[in-house]
C-alpha cells in the first residue's frame, strides 16, 4: 500500500480517467449490457462496501432515471429481501478481494449477477460468471479518490448503455447525457484548480478545525458521504455529511466553535436562499463555516467559487474533489501519520480482504 502522501497524485488523474471511461463506454460495459438484455431485470441491486457502496448510493438516482426500473443499493454485509420477478445483482469492489462481498456473492449465487472490479485479475473476478472492469486501473493508496469517481462513472455508463441497447432511451437523450458528463468533467477540472488555491490560502484556518460537516443536496449529499470517509481515513477526525434540510432537523445542534462546516450550495431558488441564510447564521457560531457556491456576485474571502452544470448527475464529479483534496492536504498540514495500529491489529485478527489482500 502506498503512503497517503500519494493521494493527490491519484486525485489529479480523475478528469482524464473519467474522459477515458466515457470514450470506452461500449467495450467497458459490453458484458453488463449482454447480461442485462438476457435477464431483462425488473430490479437492479448494487452491492458493495466502503467507497464502492458510496459510489453505488451516489449512482442510484441516475441509474433509475436511465433504466426506468427500481435500482437499490445494499451493503455487502447485509444483502436482504431481493424482490421482483427478475432481479439482477451487481457486486462492485475496487480491490476485488473484500471478504464480505465474496460472502454476499456466495449467498446470492441463485440470482444472475455480474462483478465489477478495479483489476481484471482478482478473487472476486475469478469466482464470477460475468465480470467487467471499472476502467481506472490500480489505485494502490488506501483512501481511494479516482476509484470512487470512476466507480460512479462506470455505474452511470452501465445504465446509459443498457438503456440505449434496450431502447429505454433514444439517441438524442443518450447524446445529451454524454455531453452533460463531458461538461461536468470540465467543471471538475476547474474546481480542482479552485480548491488547490483556496486550501493554500486558508491553510492556517484549516489547521484549527476539529470536526468536519459536509452539507449538500440530492446526489451531492450522497457524494459528500464519500468526502467524510476520506477525512476519517486521513485526518481521522469526526466527519459527517447531511442533506441540507435533514441537517436542520437535528445535526445542526453539534456545531461548536471548532466545527469546520462546508455548505455546498445547491437546489432550486428557494432552497438556495435557505442555504445562504444558514451559512450566514452558522458563521456566528463557527468561523470555520464555508460556503461553496457556483453563483456569481459578491462574496467574502472565505467563499469558494466553483462551477457546476446544474444537472444532478454531474454534481458528484464537480464537488467530491473538494473534500477529497482537503482530506489529503490537511493530513499533511497537521503531520498526521497514515493508518492506525488499531486498524492493523484488528484486521489481522479479523481480515476484511481475501488472504489479507495479498
Ligand atoms: O471496494 P473494495 O475493494 O471492496 O473495498 C471496500 C472498502 O474496503 C477498504 O479497502 C478498507 O478495507 C476501503 O478502502 C474500501 O472503501
Coordinates of C-alpha atoms and ligand atoms in Angstrom, one line a residue:
X1 CA 0.0 0.0 0.0
X2 CA 1.3 3.4 -0.9
X3 CA 1.6 6.3 1.5
X4 CA -1.3 8.8 1.8
X5 CA 1.2 11.4 0.5
X6 CA 0.4 10.0 -2.9
X7 CA -3.4 10.6 -2.7
X8 CA -3.1 13.9 -4.6
X9 CA -1.3 12.2 -7.5
X10 CA -4.4 9.8 -8.0
X11 CA -6.8 12.7 -7.2
X12 CA -5.3 14.7 -10.1
X13 CA -5.9 11.9 -12.6
X14 CA -9.6 12.0 -12.2
X15 CA -10.7 14.2 -15.2
X16 CA -8.7 12.3 -17.7
X17 CA -9.6 8.9 -16.3
X18 CA -13.3 9.8 -16.4
X19 CA -13.0 11.0 -20.0
X20 CA -11.3 7.7 -21.0
X21 CA -14.1 5.8 -19.3
X22 CA -16.7 7.8 -21.3
X23 CA -14.7 7.3 -24.5
X24 CA -14.5 3.5 -23.9
X25 CA -18.0 3.1 -22.6
X26 CA -19.1 0.4 -25.1
X27 CA -16.2 -2.1 -24.6
X28 CA -16.2 -1.4 -20.8
X29 CA -19.9 -2.1 -20.3
X30 CA -20.3 -4.9 -23.0
X31 CA -20.6 -7.8 -20.6
X32 CA -23.2 -6.0 -18.5
X33 CA -25.3 -4.9 -21.5
X34 CA -25.3 -8.6 -22.7
X35 CA -26.5 -9.8 -19.3
X36 CA -29.0 -7.0 -18.9
X37 CA -30.6 -7.9 -22.3
X38 CA -30.7 -11.6 -21.4
X39 CA -32.2 -11.1 -17.9
X40 CA -34.4 -8.1 -18.7
X41 CA -34.4 -7.2 -15.0
X42 CA -37.3 -5.8 -13.1
X43 CA -35.0 -4.7 -10.2
X44 CA -31.3 -4.0 -10.2
X45 CA -29.4 -4.4 -6.9
X46 CA -26.0 -2.7 -6.4
X47 CA -23.9 -4.3 -3.6
X48 CA -20.5 -3.2 -2.2
X49 CA -18.6 -1.8 0.9
X50 CA -17.0 1.5 1.8
X51 CA -16.1 3.7 -1.1
X52 CA -17.7 1.1 -3.5
X53 CA -21.0 1.3 -1.6
X54 CA -20.8 5.1 -1.5
X55 CA -20.4 5.1 -5.3
X56 CA -23.4 2.9 -5.7
X57 CA -25.6 5.1 -3.4
X58 CA -24.5 8.1 -5.5
X59 CA -25.3 6.5 -8.8
X60 CA -28.8 5.1 -7.8
X61 CA -30.9 8.1 -8.9
X62 CA -29.3 8.4 -12.3
X63 CA -29.5 4.7 -13.0
X64 CA -33.2 4.6 -12.1
X65 CA -33.8 7.5 -14.5
X66 CA -31.9 5.9 -17.3
X67 CA -33.2 2.3 -16.9
X68 CA -36.7 3.1 -15.7
X69 CA -36.6 0.2 -13.2
X70 CA -36.0 0.0 -9.4
X71 CA -32.3 0.3 -8.6
X72 CA -31.4 -0.5 -5.0
X73 CA -28.0 -0.2 -3.2
X74 CA -27.1 -2.5 -0.3
X75 CA -24.0 -3.1 1.8
X76 CA -22.3 -6.4 1.1
X77 CA -22.6 -7.3 4.8
X78 CA -26.5 -7.1 4.6
X79 CA -27.9 -8.2 1.3
X80 CA -31.5 -8.9 2.0
X81 CA -35.1 -9.0 0.6
X82 CA -34.2 -9.5 -3.0
X83 CA -37.5 -8.8 -4.7
X84 CA -39.1 -8.7 -8.1
X85 CA -39.8 -11.2 -10.9
X86 CA -36.3 -10.8 -12.5
X87 CA -33.7 -9.3 -10.1
X88 CA -30.2 -8.7 -11.4
X89 CA -27.3 -8.0 -9.0
X90 CA -24.1 -6.0 -9.4
X91 CA -21.2 -6.6 -7.0
X92 CA -18.7 -3.7 -7.1
X93 CA -15.3 -3.9 -5.4
X94 CA -12.3 -1.8 -6.3
X95 CA -9.7 -4.0 -4.8
X96 CA -11.6 -7.2 -5.8
X97 CA -11.0 -9.1 -2.6
X98 CA -13.4 -7.9 0.1
X99 CA -14.5 -10.9 2.2
X100 CA -18.0 -9.6 2.8
X101 CA -18.6 -9.1 -0.9
X102 CA -17.3 -12.6 -1.6
X103 CA -19.7 -13.9 1.1
X104 CA -22.6 -12.0 -0.4
X105 CA -21.8 -13.4 -3.8
X106 CA -22.0 -17.0 -2.4
X107 CA -25.3 -16.2 -0.6
X108 CA -26.8 -14.7 -3.7
X109 CA -25.5 -17.3 -6.2
X110 CA -29.0 -18.3 -7.2
X111 CA -29.6 -14.9 -8.8
X112 CA -28.0 -13.7 -12.0
X113 CA -25.1 -11.3 -11.2
X114 CA -22.1 -9.5 -12.6
X115 CA -19.0 -8.3 -10.7
X116 CA -17.2 -5.0 -11.4
X117 CA -13.6 -4.7 -10.1
X118 CA -10.6 -2.4 -10.5
X119 CA -8.4 -5.1 -11.8
X120 CA -9.1 -7.9 -14.3
X121 CA -7.3 -10.5 -12.1
X122 CA -8.7 -10.7 -8.5
X123 CA -10.5 -13.2 -6.3
X124 CA -13.9 -11.7 -7.0
X125 CA -13.4 -11.8 -10.7
X126 CA -12.1 -15.4 -10.5
X127 CA -15.3 -16.5 -8.8
X128 CA -17.7 -14.7 -11.2
X129 CA -19.8 -16.0 -14.1
X130 CA -19.9 -12.5 -15.5
X131 CA -17.3 -9.8 -14.9
X132 CA -16.1 -6.4 -16.1
X133 CA -13.6 -3.8 -15.0
X134 CA -14.1 -0.3 -13.6
X135 CA -11.7 1.3 -16.1
X136 CA -9.5 3.3 -13.7
X137 CA -6.6 0.9 -13.2
X138 CA -5.0 0.2 -9.9
X139 CA -5.0 2.8 -7.1
X140 CA -2.6 1.3 -4.5
X141 CA -3.1 4.1 -2.0
X142 CA -5.6 3.2 0.8
X143 CA -8.0 6.1 0.7
X144 CA -9.4 5.9 -2.9
X145 CA -10.2 9.1 -4.9
X146 CA -10.2 8.2 -8.6
X147 CA -11.5 4.7 -7.6
X148 CA -14.7 6.4 -6.3
X149 CA -15.4 8.8 -9.2
X150 CA -14.5 6.1 -11.8
X151 CA -16.9 3.7 -10.0
X152 CA -19.7 6.3 -10.2
X153 CA -18.9 6.8 -13.8
X154 CA -18.9 3.1 -14.7
X155 CA -22.3 2.6 -13.0
X156 CA -23.6 5.6 -15.0
X157 CA -22.2 4.1 -18.2
X158 CA -23.7 0.7 -17.5
X159 CA -27.1 2.3 -17.1
X160 CA -26.8 4.5 -20.2
X161 CA -25.5 1.8 -22.5
X162 CA -28.1 -0.8 -21.3
X163 CA -30.9 1.7 -21.5
X164 CA -29.8 2.6 -25.1
X165 CA -29.4 -1.0 -26.1
X166 CA -32.9 -2.0 -24.9
X167 CA -34.5 1.2 -26.3
X168 CA -35.4 2.9 -23.0
X169 CA -33.5 6.0 -24.1
X170 CA -33.1 7.3 -27.6
X171 CA -30.1 8.7 -29.4
X172 CA -31.0 12.2 -28.5
X173 CA -31.1 11.6 -24.8
X174 CA -28.0 9.4 -24.9
X175 CA -26.0 12.2 -26.7
X176 CA -27.3 14.9 -24.3
X177 CA -26.3 12.9 -21.2
X178 CA -22.8 12.2 -22.7
X179 CA -22.4 15.9 -23.4
X180 CA -23.6 16.7 -19.9
X181 CA -21.0 14.4 -18.4
X182 CA -18.2 15.9 -20.5
X183 CA -19.3 19.4 -19.3
X184 CA -19.3 18.1 -15.7
X185 CA -15.7 16.7 -16.1
X186 CA -14.6 20.1 -17.5
X187 CA -16.1 21.8 -14.4
X188 CA -14.4 19.2 -12.2
X189 CA -11.0 20.3 -13.7
X190 CA -11.8 23.9 -12.9
X191 CA -13.0 23.1 -9.4
X192 CA -9.8 21.1 -8.7
X193 CA -7.7 24.3 -9.5
X194 CA -10.1 26.3 -7.3
X195 CA -9.8 24.1 -4.3
X196 CA -6.0 23.9 -4.5
X197 CA -5.6 27.7 -4.5
X198 CA -8.3 28.1 -1.8
X199 CA -6.8 25.5 0.5
X200 CA -3.3 27.1 0.3
X201 CA -4.9 30.5 1.1
X202 CA -6.8 29.1 4.1
X203 CA -4.1 26.7 5.4
X204 CA -3.9 28.2 8.9
X205 CA -7.7 28.2 9.3
X206 CA -8.0 24.6 8.1
X207 CA -5.4 23.5 10.7
X208 CA -7.8 24.7 13.5
X209 CA -10.8 22.5 12.5
X210 CA -11.5 19.7 14.9
X211 CA -14.6 18.1 13.3
X212 CA -16.0 18.2 9.8
X213 CA -19.5 18.6 8.4
X214 CA -20.3 18.5 4.7
X215 CA -23.8 19.7 3.8
X216 CA -25.2 19.1 0.3
X217 CA -28.4 18.3 -1.6
X218 CA -29.6 15.4 -3.7
X219 CA -26.8 13.5 -5.5
X220 CA -24.4 16.0 -3.9
X221 CA -25.3 14.9 -0.4
X222 CA -24.6 11.2 -1.4
X223 CA -21.2 12.2 -2.8
X224 CA -20.3 14.1 0.4
X225 CA -20.7 10.9 2.4
X226 CA -17.7 9.8 0.5
X227 CA -16.0 13.0 1.4
X228 CA -16.4 12.1 5.1
X229 CA -14.9 8.7 4.6
X230 CA -11.8 10.4 3.1
X231 CA -11.5 12.7 6.2
X232 CA -11.9 9.7 8.5
X233 CA -9.2 7.7 6.6
X234 CA -6.7 10.5 6.5
X235 CA -7.1 13.3 9.2
X236 CA -9.1 10.8 11.3
X237 CA -11.2 13.5 12.9
X238 CA -15.0 13.1 13.3
X239 CA -16.7 13.8 10.0
X240 CA -20.3 13.6 8.9
X241 CA -22.4 14.6 5.9
X242 CA -26.0 15.6 5.7
X243 CA -28.7 16.5 3.2
X244 CA -29.4 20.2 3.9
X245 CA -32.9 20.0 5.2
X246 CA -32.1 16.9 7.3
X247 CA -29.2 18.7 8.8
X248 CA -31.5 21.4 10.1
X249 CA -33.6 18.8 11.8
X250 CA -31.0 17.9 14.4
X251 CA -27.3 17.6 13.4
X252 CA -27.0 21.4 13.4
X253 CA -27.0 21.0 17.2
X254 CA -23.5 19.6 17.0
X255 CA -21.9 22.8 15.7
X256 CA -19.3 24.3 18.1
X257 CA -16.6 26.9 17.6
X258 CA -14.1 24.4 16.1
X259 CA -16.6 22.8 13.6
X260 CA -15.4 23.0 10.0
X261 CA -18.7 23.2 8.0
X262 CA -18.6 23.1 4.2
X263 CA -22.0 24.1 2.8
X264 CA -22.3 23.1 -0.9
X265 CA -25.0 25.5 -2.3
X266 CA -27.4 23.5 -4.4
X267 CA -31.1 23.0 -5.3
X268 CA -33.8 25.4 -6.5
X269 CA -34.0 29.1 -5.9
X270 CA -35.9 29.0 -2.5
X271 CA -33.6 26.2 -1.2
X272 CA -30.6 28.2 -2.2
X273 CA -31.8 31.2 -0.2
X274 CA -32.2 28.9 2.9
X275 CA -28.7 27.6 2.3
X276 CA -27.2 31.1 2.2
X277 CA -29.1 32.1 5.3
X278 CA -27.7 29.1 7.1
X279 CA -24.2 30.0 6.1
X280 CA -24.7 33.5 7.5
X281 CA -26.2 32.3 10.7
X282 CA -23.8 29.5 11.3
X283 CA -20.8 31.8 10.7
X284 CA -21.6 33.4 14.1
X285 CA -21.1 30.1 15.9
X286 CA -18.1 28.8 14.0
X287 CA -15.7 30.9 12.0
X288 CA -14.9 27.7 10.1
X289 CA -18.1 27.9 8.1
X290 CA -17.5 27.9 4.4
X291 CA -20.0 28.4 1.5
X292 CA -19.1 26.6 -1.7
X293 CA -21.1 28.3 -4.5
X294 CA -21.5 28.3 -8.2
X295 CA -23.2 31.7 -8.2
X296 CA -21.6 34.8 -9.5
X297 CA -21.6 38.0 -7.4
X298 CA -20.2 39.4 -4.2
X299 CA -18.7 37.0 -1.7
X300 CA -16.3 37.1 1.3
X301 CA -12.8 35.7 1.1
X302 CA -14.0 32.5 2.8
X303 CA -16.3 31.6 0.0
X304 CA -15.1 29.0 -2.5
X305 CA -16.4 29.6 -6.0
X306 CA -16.8 26.6 -8.2
X307 CA -18.6 25.6 -11.5
X308 CA -21.5 23.2 -12.0
X309 CA -23.6 22.2 -14.9
X310 CA -26.8 22.3 -12.8
X311 CA -27.6 18.6 -13.6
X312 CA -27.8 16.5 -10.5
X313 CA -25.9 13.6 -12.1
X314 CA -22.7 15.7 -12.7
X315 CA -22.7 17.2 -9.2
X316 CA -20.7 14.3 -7.8
X317 CA -17.8 14.9 -10.1
X318 CA -17.9 18.7 -9.5
X319 CA -18.0 18.6 -5.7
X320 CA -16.4 15.4 -4.4
X321 CA -12.9 16.7 -5.5
X322 CA -13.2 19.3 -2.7
X323 CA -13.4 17.0 0.4
X324 CA -11.1 14.6 -1.3
X325 CA -8.4 17.3 -1.6
X326 CA -9.0 18.7 1.9
X327 CA -8.6 15.2 3.4
X328 CA -5.3 14.7 1.6
X329 CA -3.7 18.1 2.2
X330 CA -4.9 18.8 5.8
X331 CA -3.5 15.4 6.8
X332 CA -0.2 16.8 5.5
X333 CA -0.6 20.2 7.1
X334 CA -1.2 18.6 10.5
X335 CA 1.6 16.0 10.1
X336 CA -0.9 13.1 10.8
X337 CA 0.7 9.7 10.1
X338 CA -1.0 7.2 7.8
X339 CA -3.1 4.3 9.2
X340 CA -3.7 3.2 12.7
X341 CA -2.2 0.4 14.8
X342 CA -5.8 -0.4 15.9
X343 CA -6.9 -1.0 12.3
X344 CA -3.8 -3.2 11.6
X345 CA -4.3 -5.2 14.7
X346 CA -8.0 -5.8 14.3
X347 CA -7.9 -6.5 10.5
X348 CA -5.1 -9.0 11.1
X349 CA -7.3 -10.8 13.7
X350 CA -10.5 -10.4 11.5
X351 CA -9.5 -9.9 7.9
X352 CA -11.6 -7.9 5.6
X353 CA -9.8 -8.9 2.5
X354 CA -9.3 -12.4 1.0
X355 CA -5.9 -13.7 2.0
X356 CA -5.5 -10.4 3.7
X357 CA -5.3 -8.6 0.4
X358 CA -2.0 -10.4 -0.6
Ligands
LIG1 O1 -14.0 -1.7 -2.9 P1 -13.4 -2.8 -2.1 O2 -12.1 -3.2 -2.6 O3 -14.4 -3.9 -1.9 O4 -13.1 -2.2 -0.7 C1 -14.1 -1.7 0.1 C2 -13.5 -0.8 1.2 O5 -12.5 -1.5 1.9 C3 -11.4 -0.7 2.1 O6 -10.4 -1.2 1.2 C4 -10.9 -0.8 3.6 O7 -10.7 -2.2 3.9 C5 -11.8 0.7 1.8 O8 -10.7 1.5 1.4 C6 -12.8 0.4 0.7 O9 -13.6 1.5 0.5

